[in-house]
Amino acid sequence: MEKRLKKSRYITGFDSLRSLAVIGVILYHLMPYQLKGGFLGVPIFFVLSGYLITDQLFQEWKQDNYIDIGGFYMRRMRRLYPALVALLIVTTAYITLFERSLLTNIRGIIGSNLVYLYNWFQIHLHESYFEHLAVQSPFTHLWSLSIEGQFYLFWPIIVGLCAKYIGKKRHIFNIFLLGSLLSFLMMCTLYQPNQDPSRVYYGTDTRIFSILLGATLAVIWPSVNLKPRLAKNAKCVLNLIGGVSLIILCGLFLVVDDQSELLYRGGMYFYSLLACLVVAVVAHPGASLNKWLTNPVFSWLGKRSYGIYLYQYPLMIFYESKVQNIAAHPWLHALVEILLILAISELSYRYLERPLQKVDLTNINLKHKKLQAKLFLMTSVSVIALVGIVCAKKLEPKKDTRLQTQIAQNTKIVQKNNAKILHEKTVAAPPKKQPPVNEHGLTAKQSQQAQQMKLTALGDSVLADTGIQLQQIFTQMYVDAKVGRQVKDVVPILQSLNANNQLGDKLLLVLGTNGPFSQDDLASIMQVVGQRQVYWVNVHVPTRRWQDQVNGDLQAATKQYKNIKVIDWFTYSQNHPDWFYEDNIHPNVDGSKQFATFVAREILK
């Protein structure tokens, strides 16, 4: 078969870059606090797409003085649509049969993905990409495919217009570079410190700069014009630039925080520039990086990277929803999930993606028994998915809102109590004496001691769930709790309370439910706290991998800081599933009393 682009080159090292990118993304989704920068695999994909698509379009213009836009769309659809549609259908069918609570907004999810507008649908719904404790949609990761789909829609038209009416590469280079800078400025402008950055993370306007940087590179670094032979010094310089850039790219997988202000104030743009350097060196036939990266494993992964990216998140969501104690064997479960992802991706690549890229729709033998069986299976799954889409509201189970209702009610009462406590401090009035709180099983002496104790409690949803019970015991306890709060989030709160002389003599922390903390986070907290006694309740989150990491780090912190005492709620609550709501994380009404009583007794020892 004659090549469409006669001078085009297949660059094997690009498969390796795709492999590194998809490995980073998968490990980030599996272990967001171990490989916390793995999400940076997506900018690598974007830069590669921008470079390859733009390079091919300019090759086509130079060869034919024309860009076949319809042909481009058809090739993209053949490559991308079969696996995407299969994912949407099969996932929706599975949800309809086994996970009906995920049917919420399913029509909008399916429709927006089919027209590659899902990222804007997520923005419209204010979905967070960073709430790792919350139940995630199995489609969450498809935001990036929508950005690429929007790029594919407009880019051949833009390149054709630029080639026809502008012509000079220098001017085209400047236009593409300016577009990337405008997108970067949008990211800087829309990013708000100390707020969830999901709007900036999902937006086409704030993320397209990575693709445009790849496109800009293609203008001045066309793959077919690069000389296969270079002077020794030039080759060494290229290899050095490419090698160092690649090491930095992979190293940043380990250290970059997905909500760091620096990331959205220039870090993501810098990372995309580094990716451009690596792509440029890999593309150059005179450099060695392409050869160094090329190997059978990366080649296999790279060719299947699209399917791996597609299927990874639904498989993780569905697998983890069936395993109630991930924390007991986090690495084993991660390995099982990776093997499942690779197996499904291989089946998709072999029996769906490759065949449909080459199939002749005008010459299909419907009498073939294997084809009939495949069509029957596809039709059955599609019908189930269609039932889920059409009847979503009827099939969706009634949500258990007891926890949300309890937190909302508790929050209102706690806020009123906080106002009274702060007012009493202002007017220097003595605390009102109240009768002993016998319902918590404390002695009269313990109750009186608790009422005289000045405590500040900061925490996440577990404290929001149990704060009212604690305030019944510790009548002078100031409680600040918020759903989804991370350990690092309490530092500015502590600083503010301390500056306003509102920080109690003792500090109760109920944190770690939503993820682990770093040594820097701990040091920042202890720097503000000073010599105050800190009581830190460890976590009971068996459905999350970070449970043992958080509890282990807390125990280690007691050796580093003598004024930290760990309250071992994890051990105390073992073998008591009746104390928790269905999520097995938040104490129910009875569990809240048990939590408050246990915490009080530990503090009053």
Coordinates of C-alpha atoms in Angstrom, one line a residue:
M1 CA 0.0 0.0 0.0
E2 CA 1.4 3.4 -1.0
K3 CA 2.3 5.8 1.8
R4 CA 0.0 8.8 2.1
L5 CA 2.9 11.0 3.1
K6 CA 5.8 9.8 1.1
K7 CA 8.6 11.3 3.2
S8 CA 7.1 10.6 6.7
R9 CA 9.1 8.8 9.3
Y10 CA 7.9 6.5 12.1
I11 CA 9.8 7.6 15.2
T12 CA 9.9 4.7 17.6
G13 CA 11.0 6.8 20.5
F14 CA 7.7 8.5 20.6
D15 CA 6.1 5.2 21.6
S16 CA 8.5 5.3 24.6
L17 CA 7.5 8.8 25.5
R18 CA 3.8 7.7 25.4
S19 CA 4.8 4.8 27.6
L20 CA 6.4 7.0 30.2
A21 CA 3.4 9.4 30.1
V22 CA 0.8 6.7 30.6
I23 CA 2.8 5.0 33.3
G24 CA 2.9 8.3 35.2
V25 CA -0.8 8.9 34.8
I26 CA -1.7 5.3 36.0
L27 CA 0.6 5.4 39.0
Y28 CA -0.8 8.9 39.9
H29 CA -4.3 7.5 39.8
L30 CA -3.3 4.4 41.8
M31 CA -1.0 6.2 44.3
P32 CA -1.6 9.9 44.1
Y33 CA 0.5 10.6 47.2
Q34 CA 3.5 8.4 46.2
L35 CA 3.8 9.5 42.6
K36 CA 2.1 12.8 43.1
G37 CA 3.4 14.4 39.9
G38 CA 2.3 11.5 37.6
F39 CA -0.5 13.7 36.2
L40 CA 2.3 15.4 34.3
G41 CA 2.1 12.6 31.8
V42 CA -0.8 14.4 30.2
P43 CA 1.3 17.5 29.1
I44 CA 3.7 15.0 27.4
F45 CA 0.7 13.5 25.5
F46 CA -0.4 17.0 24.5
V47 CA 3.0 18.1 23.3
L48 CA 3.4 14.9 21.3
S49 CA 0.0 15.4 19.7
G50 CA 0.7 19.0 18.8
Y51 CA 4.0 18.1 17.3
L52 CA 2.9 15.1 15.3
I53 CA -0.4 16.4 14.0
T54 CA 1.1 19.8 12.9
D55 CA 4.2 18.1 11.4
Q56 CA 2.0 15.8 9.3
L57 CA -0.3 18.6 8.2
F58 CA 2.6 20.7 7.0
Q59 CA 4.0 17.6 5.2
E60 CA 0.7 17.1 3.5
W61 CA 0.6 20.8 2.4
K62 CA 4.1 20.7 1.1
Q63 CA 3.5 17.5 -0.8
D64 CA 0.0 18.2 -2.2
N65 CA -0.4 22.0 -1.8
Y66 CA -3.6 21.0 -0.1
I67 CA -4.9 19.5 3.2
D68 CA -7.6 16.9 2.9
I69 CA -9.6 18.0 6.0
G70 CA -12.3 15.4 5.5
G71 CA -9.7 12.7 5.2
F72 CA -8.0 14.0 8.4
Y73 CA -11.3 13.8 10.3
M74 CA -11.9 10.3 9.1
R75 CA -8.5 9.0 10.1
R76 CA -8.8 10.6 13.5
M77 CA -12.3 9.1 14.0
R78 CA -11.1 5.6 12.9
R79 CA -8.2 5.8 15.3
L80 CA -10.0 7.3 18.4
Y81 CA -13.7 6.7 18.2
P82 CA -14.0 2.8 18.3
A83 CA -12.3 2.4 21.6
L84 CA -13.9 5.5 23.1
V85 CA -17.4 4.4 22.0
A86 CA -16.7 0.9 23.3
L87 CA -15.6 2.3 26.6
L88 CA -18.7 4.5 27.0
I89 CA -21.0 1.7 26.1
V90 CA -19.4 -1.1 28.2
T91 CA -18.9 1.2 31.2
T92 CA -22.5 2.5 31.1
A93 CA -23.8 -1.1 30.8
Y94 CA -21.7 -2.2 33.8
I95 CA -22.9 0.8 35.8
T96 CA -26.5 0.0 34.8
L97 CA -26.2 -3.5 36.1
F98 CA -23.9 -3.2 39.1
E99 CA -23.1 0.5 40.1
R100 CA -26.4 2.4 39.6
S101 CA -25.3 5.1 42.0
L102 CA -23.0 6.3 39.2
L103 CA -25.9 6.9 36.8
T104 CA -26.1 10.5 37.9
N105 CA -25.7 12.9 34.9
I106 CA -25.0 9.9 32.6
R107 CA -26.8 11.4 29.6
G108 CA -24.7 14.5 29.8
I109 CA -21.5 12.5 30.3
I110 CA -22.1 10.3 27.3
G111 CA -23.3 13.1 25.0
S112 CA -20.4 15.5 25.9
N113 CA -17.8 12.7 25.4
L114 CA -19.2 11.8 22.0
V115 CA -18.8 15.4 20.8
Y116 CA -15.5 16.0 22.8
L117 CA -16.9 18.6 25.2
Y118 CA -16.7 16.6 28.3
N119 CA -14.1 18.9 30.0
W120 CA -16.5 21.8 29.7
F121 CA -19.3 19.6 31.1
Q122 CA -17.1 18.8 34.1
I123 CA -16.5 22.6 34.6
H124 CA -20.2 23.2 34.4
L125 CA -20.9 20.7 37.1
H126 CA -18.0 22.0 39.3
E127 CA -16.4 18.6 39.4
S128 CA -13.2 18.3 41.3
Y129 CA -10.3 16.3 39.9
F130 CA -8.5 16.3 43.2
E131 CA -11.1 14.9 45.7
H132 CA -9.5 11.5 46.1
L133 CA -11.8 10.4 49.0
A134 CA -15.0 11.3 47.1
V135 CA -16.6 8.7 44.8
Q136 CA -15.2 9.6 41.4
S137 CA -16.9 9.1 38.1
P138 CA -15.3 6.4 36.0
F139 CA -15.2 8.9 33.1
T140 CA -13.3 11.7 35.0
H141 CA -10.0 11.1 33.1
L142 CA -11.7 11.7 29.7
W143 CA -11.3 15.5 30.0
S144 CA -8.0 15.4 28.2
L145 CA -9.4 13.5 25.2
S146 CA -12.0 16.2 24.8
I147 CA -9.3 18.9 24.6
E148 CA -7.5 16.8 22.0
G149 CA -10.8 16.3 20.1
Q150 CA -11.4 20.0 20.0
F151 CA -7.8 20.5 18.8
Y152 CA -8.3 18.0 16.0
L153 CA -11.5 19.7 14.9
F154 CA -10.0 23.1 14.3
W155 CA -6.3 22.5 13.7
P156 CA -6.3 21.3 10.1
I157 CA -8.3 24.4 9.1
I158 CA -6.0 26.7 11.0
V159 CA -2.8 25.1 9.6
G160 CA -4.3 25.2 6.0
L161 CA -5.1 28.9 6.4
C162 CA -1.7 29.7 7.8
A163 CA 0.1 27.8 5.0
K164 CA -2.0 29.4 2.3
Y165 CA -2.2 33.0 3.5
I166 CA 0.8 33.5 5.7
G167 CA 3.4 31.1 4.3
K168 CA 6.5 32.2 6.1
K169 CA 7.4 29.9 8.9
R170 CA 8.7 32.7 11.1
H171 CA 5.3 34.3 11.2
I172 CA 3.5 31.0 11.7
F173 CA 5.9 30.2 14.5
N174 CA 5.2 33.6 16.2
I175 CA 1.4 33.1 15.9
F176 CA 1.5 29.6 17.5
L177 CA 3.8 30.7 20.2
L178 CA 1.6 33.7 21.0
G179 CA -1.4 31.4 21.2
S180 CA 0.5 29.2 23.8
L181 CA 1.4 32.3 25.8
L182 CA -2.2 33.6 25.8
S183 CA -3.3 30.2 27.1
F184 CA -0.7 30.2 29.8
L185 CA -1.8 33.7 30.8
M186 CA -5.4 32.4 31.1
M187 CA -4.1 29.7 33.5
C188 CA -2.3 32.3 35.6
T189 CA -5.3 34.6 35.6
L190 CA -8.0 32.1 36.4
Y191 CA -6.0 30.2 39.1
Q192 CA -7.0 31.2 42.6
P193 CA -4.6 30.2 45.5
N194 CA -6.1 28.1 48.2
Q195 CA -9.0 27.0 46.0
D196 CA -9.7 23.8 44.1
P197 CA -7.9 24.4 40.7
S198 CA -10.1 22.0 38.8
R199 CA -11.5 24.8 36.6
V200 CA -8.0 25.6 35.5
Y201 CA -7.0 22.0 35.2
Y202 CA -9.9 21.0 32.9
G203 CA -10.2 24.1 30.7
T204 CA -9.3 24.0 27.0
D205 CA -8.4 27.7 27.3
T206 CA -6.0 27.1 30.2
R207 CA -4.4 23.8 28.9
I208 CA -4.1 24.2 25.2
F209 CA -0.7 25.8 25.5
S210 CA 1.0 22.3 25.8
I211 CA -0.5 21.3 22.4
L212 CA 0.4 24.7 20.9
L213 CA 4.0 24.4 22.1
G214 CA 4.3 21.0 20.3
A215 CA 2.8 22.6 17.2
T216 CA 5.2 25.5 17.4
L217 CA 8.1 23.0 17.6
A218 CA 6.8 21.3 14.4
V219 CA 7.0 24.6 12.5
I220 CA 10.8 25.0 13.1
W221 CA 11.7 21.3 13.6
P222 CA 9.9 19.3 10.8
S223 CA 10.8 15.7 11.2
V224 CA 11.4 15.1 7.4
N225 CA 14.0 18.0 7.2
L226 CA 16.3 16.9 10.0
K227 CA 19.7 15.6 8.9
P228 CA 20.5 12.0 9.9
R229 CA 24.2 12.9 10.3
L230 CA 25.5 15.5 12.7
A231 CA 28.9 16.7 13.7
K232 CA 30.2 14.9 16.9
N233 CA 29.9 18.0 19.0
A234 CA 26.4 18.8 17.8
K235 CA 25.3 15.2 18.5
C236 CA 26.7 15.3 22.0
V237 CA 25.0 18.6 22.7
L238 CA 21.6 17.2 21.5
N239 CA 22.0 14.0 23.5
L240 CA 22.9 16.0 26.6
I241 CA 19.9 18.4 26.2
G242 CA 17.5 15.5 25.5
G243 CA 18.9 13.2 28.3
V244 CA 18.9 15.9 31.0
S245 CA 15.4 17.1 30.0
L246 CA 14.1 13.6 30.1
I247 CA 15.6 12.9 33.6
I248 CA 14.0 16.1 34.8
L249 CA 10.6 15.2 33.3
C250 CA 10.6 11.8 35.0
G251 CA 12.0 13.3 38.3
L252 CA 9.2 15.8 38.5
F253 CA 6.7 12.9 38.5
L254 CA 7.9 12.3 42.1
V255 CA 7.9 15.8 43.6
V256 CA 5.3 18.1 41.9
D257 CA 2.2 18.7 43.9
D258 CA -1.0 18.7 41.8
Q259 CA -2.4 21.8 43.6
S260 CA 0.9 23.7 44.0
E261 CA 0.6 27.4 43.2
L262 CA 3.9 27.3 41.4
L263 CA 2.5 24.7 39.0
Y264 CA -0.2 27.0 37.8
R265 CA 2.0 30.1 37.8
G266 CA 4.4 28.8 35.3
G267 CA 5.4 25.3 36.3
M268 CA 3.1 23.5 33.8
Y269 CA 4.3 25.8 31.0
F270 CA 8.0 25.1 31.9
Y271 CA 7.2 21.4 32.0
S272 CA 5.7 21.5 28.5
L273 CA 8.8 23.3 27.3
L274 CA 10.9 20.5 28.7
A275 CA 8.7 18.0 26.9
C276 CA 9.3 20.0 23.7
L277 CA 13.1 19.6 24.1
V278 CA 12.7 15.9 24.6
V279 CA 10.4 15.5 21.6
A280 CA 12.8 17.6 19.5
V281 CA 15.8 15.4 20.4
V282 CA 13.9 12.1 20.0
A283 CA 12.6 13.3 16.6
H284 CA 16.2 14.1 15.3
P285 CA 17.6 11.1 13.4
G286 CA 21.2 12.4 14.1
A287 CA 20.8 12.1 17.9
S288 CA 20.9 9.0 20.0
L289 CA 17.9 9.5 22.3
N290 CA 15.5 7.8 20.0
K291 CA 17.7 4.7 19.9
W292 CA 18.2 4.7 23.6
L293 CA 14.5 4.9 24.3
T294 CA 13.5 2.2 21.8
N295 CA 12.8 -1.2 23.3
P296 CA 10.1 -3.9 23.0
V297 CA 8.4 -3.1 26.3
F298 CA 8.0 0.6 25.6
S299 CA 7.0 -0.2 22.0
W300 CA 4.3 -2.5 23.3
L301 CA 3.1 0.0 25.9
G302 CA 3.3 3.0 23.5
K303 CA 1.2 1.4 20.8
R304 CA -1.5 0.5 23.3
S305 CA -1.2 3.8 25.4
Y306 CA -4.5 5.2 24.1
G307 CA -6.4 2.1 25.2
I308 CA -4.5 1.9 28.5
Y309 CA -5.4 5.5 29.2
L310 CA -9.0 5.0 28.3
Y311 CA -9.6 1.8 30.4
Q312 CA -7.5 2.5 33.4
Y313 CA -9.8 4.7 35.4
P314 CA -13.1 2.7 35.1
L315 CA -11.2 -0.5 36.0
M316 CA -9.7 1.2 39.1
I317 CA -13.1 2.6 40.1
F318 CA -15.0 -0.7 39.7
Y319 CA -12.3 -2.8 41.2
E320 CA -11.9 -0.7 44.3
S321 CA -15.6 -0.4 44.8
K322 CA -15.7 -4.2 45.3
V323 CA -12.6 -4.4 47.6
Q324 CA -13.4 -3.0 51.1
N325 CA -10.0 -3.2 52.6
I326 CA -7.5 -1.8 50.0
A327 CA -5.4 -0.4 52.8
A328 CA -4.5 -4.0 54.1
H329 CA -2.6 -4.8 50.9
P330 CA -2.2 -1.6 48.8
W331 CA 0.6 -2.8 46.6
L332 CA -0.9 -6.1 45.8
H333 CA -4.2 -4.5 44.8
A334 CA -2.3 -2.0 42.7
L335 CA -0.5 -4.8 40.9
V336 CA -3.8 -6.6 40.2
E337 CA -5.3 -3.4 38.8
I338 CA -2.3 -2.8 36.5
L339 CA -2.5 -6.4 35.2
L340 CA -6.3 -6.0 34.5
I341 CA -5.7 -2.7 32.7
L342 CA -2.9 -4.2 30.5
A343 CA -5.1 -7.2 29.7
I344 CA -8.1 -5.2 28.7
S345 CA -6.0 -2.8 26.7
E346 CA -4.4 -5.6 24.8
L347 CA -7.8 -7.1 23.9
S348 CA -9.0 -3.7 22.8
Y349 CA -5.9 -3.1 20.6
R350 CA -5.9 -6.5 19.0
Y351 CA -9.6 -7.0 18.4
L352 CA -11.1 -3.5 18.2
E353 CA -8.7 -0.6 17.5
R354 CA -6.5 -2.2 14.8
P355 CA -9.2 -4.1 12.9
L356 CA -11.6 -1.1 12.8
Q357 CA -8.8 1.2 11.5
K358 CA -8.5 -1.1 8.4
V359 CA -12.0 -2.5 8.0
D360 CA -13.8 -1.9 4.7
L361 CA -17.4 -1.0 5.7
T362 CA -18.6 -1.6 2.1
N363 CA -17.5 -5.2 2.1
I364 CA -18.8 -6.9 5.3
N365 CA -20.0 -10.5 5.2
L366 CA -22.9 -10.5 7.7
K367 CA -23.3 -14.3 7.3
H368 CA -19.9 -14.9 8.9
K369 CA -20.7 -16.7 12.3
K370 CA -17.9 -15.0 14.2
L371 CA -19.1 -11.6 13.0
Q372 CA -22.6 -12.5 14.0
A373 CA -21.5 -13.4 17.5
K374 CA -19.6 -10.2 17.9
L375 CA -22.6 -8.1 16.6
F376 CA -24.9 -10.0 19.0
L377 CA -22.6 -9.2 22.0
M378 CA -22.2 -5.6 21.0
T379 CA -25.9 -5.2 20.5
S380 CA -26.7 -6.7 23.9
V381 CA -24.2 -4.5 25.7
S382 CA -25.5 -1.5 23.8
V383 CA -29.1 -2.2 24.7
I384 CA -28.2 -2.4 28.4
A385 CA -26.3 0.8 28.2
L386 CA -29.2 2.5 26.4
V387 CA -31.5 1.4 29.1
G388 CA -29.2 3.0 31.7
I389 CA -29.0 6.2 29.7
V390 CA -32.8 6.5 29.0
C391 CA -34.0 5.3 32.5
A392 CA -31.2 6.8 34.6
K393 CA -33.4 8.6 37.0
K394 CA -35.6 5.6 37.6
L395 CA -32.8 3.2 38.0
E396 CA -30.6 5.4 40.2
P397 CA -30.9 4.2 43.8
K398 CA -32.0 6.7 46.4
K399 CA -28.9 8.2 47.9
D400 CA -28.2 7.8 51.6
T401 CA -27.9 11.4 52.7
R402 CA -27.8 10.7 56.4
L403 CA -24.1 11.6 56.6
Q404 CA -24.4 14.8 54.6
T405 CA -27.5 15.8 56.6
Q406 CA -25.7 15.1 59.9
I407 CA -22.6 17.1 58.9
A408 CA -24.8 20.0 57.8
Q409 CA -26.8 20.0 61.0
N410 CA -23.7 19.6 63.2
T411 CA -21.9 22.4 61.3
K412 CA -24.7 24.9 62.1
I413 CA -24.7 24.0 65.8
V414 CA -20.9 24.0 66.0
Q415 CA -20.7 27.5 64.4
K416 CA -23.2 28.9 67.0
N417 CA -21.1 27.3 69.8
N418 CA -17.9 28.7 68.3
A419 CA -19.5 32.2 68.3
K420 CA -20.4 31.9 72.0
I421 CA -16.9 30.7 72.9
L422 CA -15.2 33.6 71.0
H423 CA -17.6 36.1 72.6
E424 CA -16.9 34.8 76.1
K425 CA -13.2 35.2 75.4
T426 CA -13.7 38.8 74.2
V427 CA -15.7 39.8 77.4
A428 CA -13.5 37.6 79.6
A429 CA -16.5 36.0 81.2
P430 CA -16.0 32.7 83.0
P431 CA -17.4 29.6 81.3
K432 CA -20.9 28.5 82.4
K433 CA -21.0 25.5 84.6
Q434 CA -23.0 22.6 83.1
P435 CA -24.1 19.3 84.6
P436 CA -21.8 16.3 84.1
V437 CA -22.1 14.7 80.6
N438 CA -23.0 11.2 81.8
E439 CA -24.2 10.0 78.4
H440 CA -20.6 9.7 77.3
G441 CA -19.7 7.5 80.3
L442 CA -17.4 10.1 81.9
T443 CA -17.2 10.6 85.6
A444 CA -18.3 13.9 87.2
K445 CA -14.6 14.8 87.8
Q446 CA -13.7 14.1 84.1
S447 CA -16.7 16.1 82.9
Q448 CA -15.8 19.1 85.1
Q449 CA -12.1 18.8 83.9
A450 CA -13.3 18.7 80.3
Q451 CA -15.5 21.8 80.7
Q452 CA -12.5 23.8 82.0
M453 CA -10.2 22.8 79.2
K454 CA -9.5 25.3 76.4
L455 CA -9.2 23.3 73.2
T456 CA -9.0 24.1 69.5
A457 CA -10.1 21.3 67.2
L458 CA -9.2 21.4 63.5
G459 CA -10.2 18.6 61.1
D460 CA -11.8 17.2 58.0
S461 CA -15.2 15.6 57.5
V462 CA -14.7 13.2 60.4
L463 CA -14.5 16.1 62.8
A464 CA -17.5 17.8 61.0
D465 CA -19.4 14.6 61.6
T466 CA -18.4 14.3 65.3
G467 CA -17.7 17.9 66.4
I468 CA -21.0 18.4 68.1
Q469 CA -20.5 15.4 70.3
L470 CA -17.0 16.7 71.3
Q471 CA -18.4 20.1 72.1
Q472 CA -20.9 18.5 74.5
I473 CA -18.0 17.2 76.5
F474 CA -15.5 20.1 75.9
T475 CA -17.8 23.1 76.3
Q476 CA -15.0 25.5 75.5
M477 CA -13.7 23.7 72.4
Y478 CA -13.5 25.8 69.2
V479 CA -14.2 23.5 66.2
D480 CA -13.1 24.2 62.6
A481 CA -14.0 21.3 60.3
K482 CA -14.4 21.1 56.6
V483 CA -15.2 18.3 54.2
G484 CA -12.2 17.4 52.0
R485 CA -9.7 19.2 54.1
Q486 CA -6.0 18.1 53.7
V487 CA -3.4 18.3 56.4
K488 CA -1.6 21.2 54.7
D489 CA -4.8 23.2 54.6
V490 CA -4.8 23.9 58.4
V491 CA -1.5 25.8 58.4
P492 CA -3.0 29.2 57.4
I493 CA -6.0 28.5 59.7
L494 CA -3.6 28.0 62.6
Q495 CA -1.6 31.1 61.7
S496 CA -4.8 33.2 61.7
L497 CA -6.1 31.8 65.0
N498 CA -2.7 32.3 66.6
A499 CA -2.3 35.9 65.3
N500 CA -5.8 36.7 66.7
N501 CA -5.0 35.1 70.1
Q502 CA -7.8 32.5 69.5
L503 CA -5.7 29.4 69.6
G504 CA -6.4 27.2 72.6
D505 CA -3.9 25.8 75.1
K506 CA -4.3 22.4 73.6
L507 CA -4.9 21.4 70.0
L508 CA -7.0 18.5 68.7
L509 CA -6.3 17.5 65.0
V510 CA -8.6 15.1 63.2
L511 CA -6.8 15.0 59.8
G512 CA -5.5 12.5 57.3
T513 CA -8.8 11.1 56.1
N514 CA -8.3 12.7 52.7
G515 CA -4.6 11.8 52.2
P516 CA -1.2 11.7 53.8
F517 CA 1.0 14.6 54.8
S518 CA 4.6 15.5 54.1
Q519 CA 7.3 16.3 56.7
D520 CA 7.1 19.9 55.6
D521 CA 3.4 20.0 56.4
L522 CA 4.0 18.6 59.8
A523 CA 6.9 21.0 60.5
S524 CA 4.7 24.0 59.4
I525 CA 2.0 23.0 61.8
M526 CA 4.3 22.4 64.7
Q527 CA 6.1 25.7 64.1
V528 CA 2.8 27.6 64.6
V529 CA 1.7 25.4 67.5
G530 CA 4.9 25.8 69.4
Q531 CA 4.9 24.0 72.8
R532 CA 1.2 23.5 73.0
Q533 CA 0.0 19.9 73.5
V534 CA -1.2 18.4 70.3
Y535 CA -3.7 15.4 70.2
W536 CA -3.9 13.9 66.8
V537 CA -6.6 11.3 66.0
N538 CA -5.3 8.7 63.5
V539 CA -7.5 7.5 60.6
H540 CA -9.8 4.7 59.8
V541 CA -10.0 4.6 56.0
P542 CA -9.7 0.9 55.0
T543 CA -11.0 1.7 51.5
R544 CA -8.0 4.0 50.7
R545 CA -4.3 3.1 50.2
W546 CA -3.0 5.9 52.4
Q547 CA -4.5 4.6 55.7
D548 CA -1.4 2.8 56.9
Q549 CA 0.9 5.5 55.6
V550 CA -0.9 8.2 57.6
N551 CA -1.0 6.2 60.7
G552 CA 2.6 5.2 60.4
D553 CA 3.7 8.8 59.8
L554 CA 1.7 10.0 62.8
Q555 CA 3.4 7.4 65.1
A556 CA 6.8 8.5 63.8
A557 CA 5.9 12.1 64.5
T558 CA 5.5 11.3 68.2
K559 CA 9.3 10.5 68.3
Q560 CA 10.2 13.7 66.6
Y561 CA 7.8 16.0 68.5
K562 CA 7.3 15.2 72.2
N563 CA 4.2 17.3 72.5
I564 CA 2.3 15.2 69.9
K565 CA 0.1 12.4 71.3
V566 CA -1.6 10.1 68.8
I567 CA -5.2 9.0 69.7
D568 CA -5.5 5.5 68.2
W569 CA -9.0 5.6 66.9
F570 CA -7.9 3.1 64.2
T571 CA -7.2 0.3 66.6
Y572 CA -10.1 1.2 68.9
S573 CA -12.6 1.1 66.1
Q574 CA -11.4 -2.2 64.6
N575 CA -14.1 -4.9 64.4
H576 CA -16.9 -2.4 64.9
P577 CA -18.4 -1.9 61.4
D578 CA -21.7 -1.0 63.2
W579 CA -20.1 2.3 64.3
F580 CA -19.7 3.6 60.7
Y581 CA -21.9 4.7 57.8
E582 CA -21.7 2.7 54.6
D583 CA -18.5 4.3 53.5
N584 CA -16.8 2.6 56.6
I585 CA -15.0 5.9 57.2
H586 CA -17.4 8.3 59.0
P587 CA -18.8 7.4 62.4
N588 CA -22.6 7.1 62.4
V589 CA -24.7 8.4 65.3
D590 CA -23.6 5.7 67.7
G591 CA -20.1 5.8 66.3
S592 CA -19.9 9.5 66.9
K593 CA -20.6 9.0 70.6
Q594 CA -18.0 6.3 70.7
F595 CA -15.5 8.5 68.9
A596 CA -16.1 11.5 71.2
T597 CA -16.0 9.4 74.4
F598 CA -12.7 7.7 73.3
V599 CA -11.1 10.9 72.3
A600 CA -12.2 12.6 75.5
R601 CA -10.8 9.8 77.7
E602 CA -7.5 9.9 75.9
I603 CA -7.2 13.7 76.3
L604 CA -8.2 13.6 79.9
K605 CA -5.7 10.9 80.9

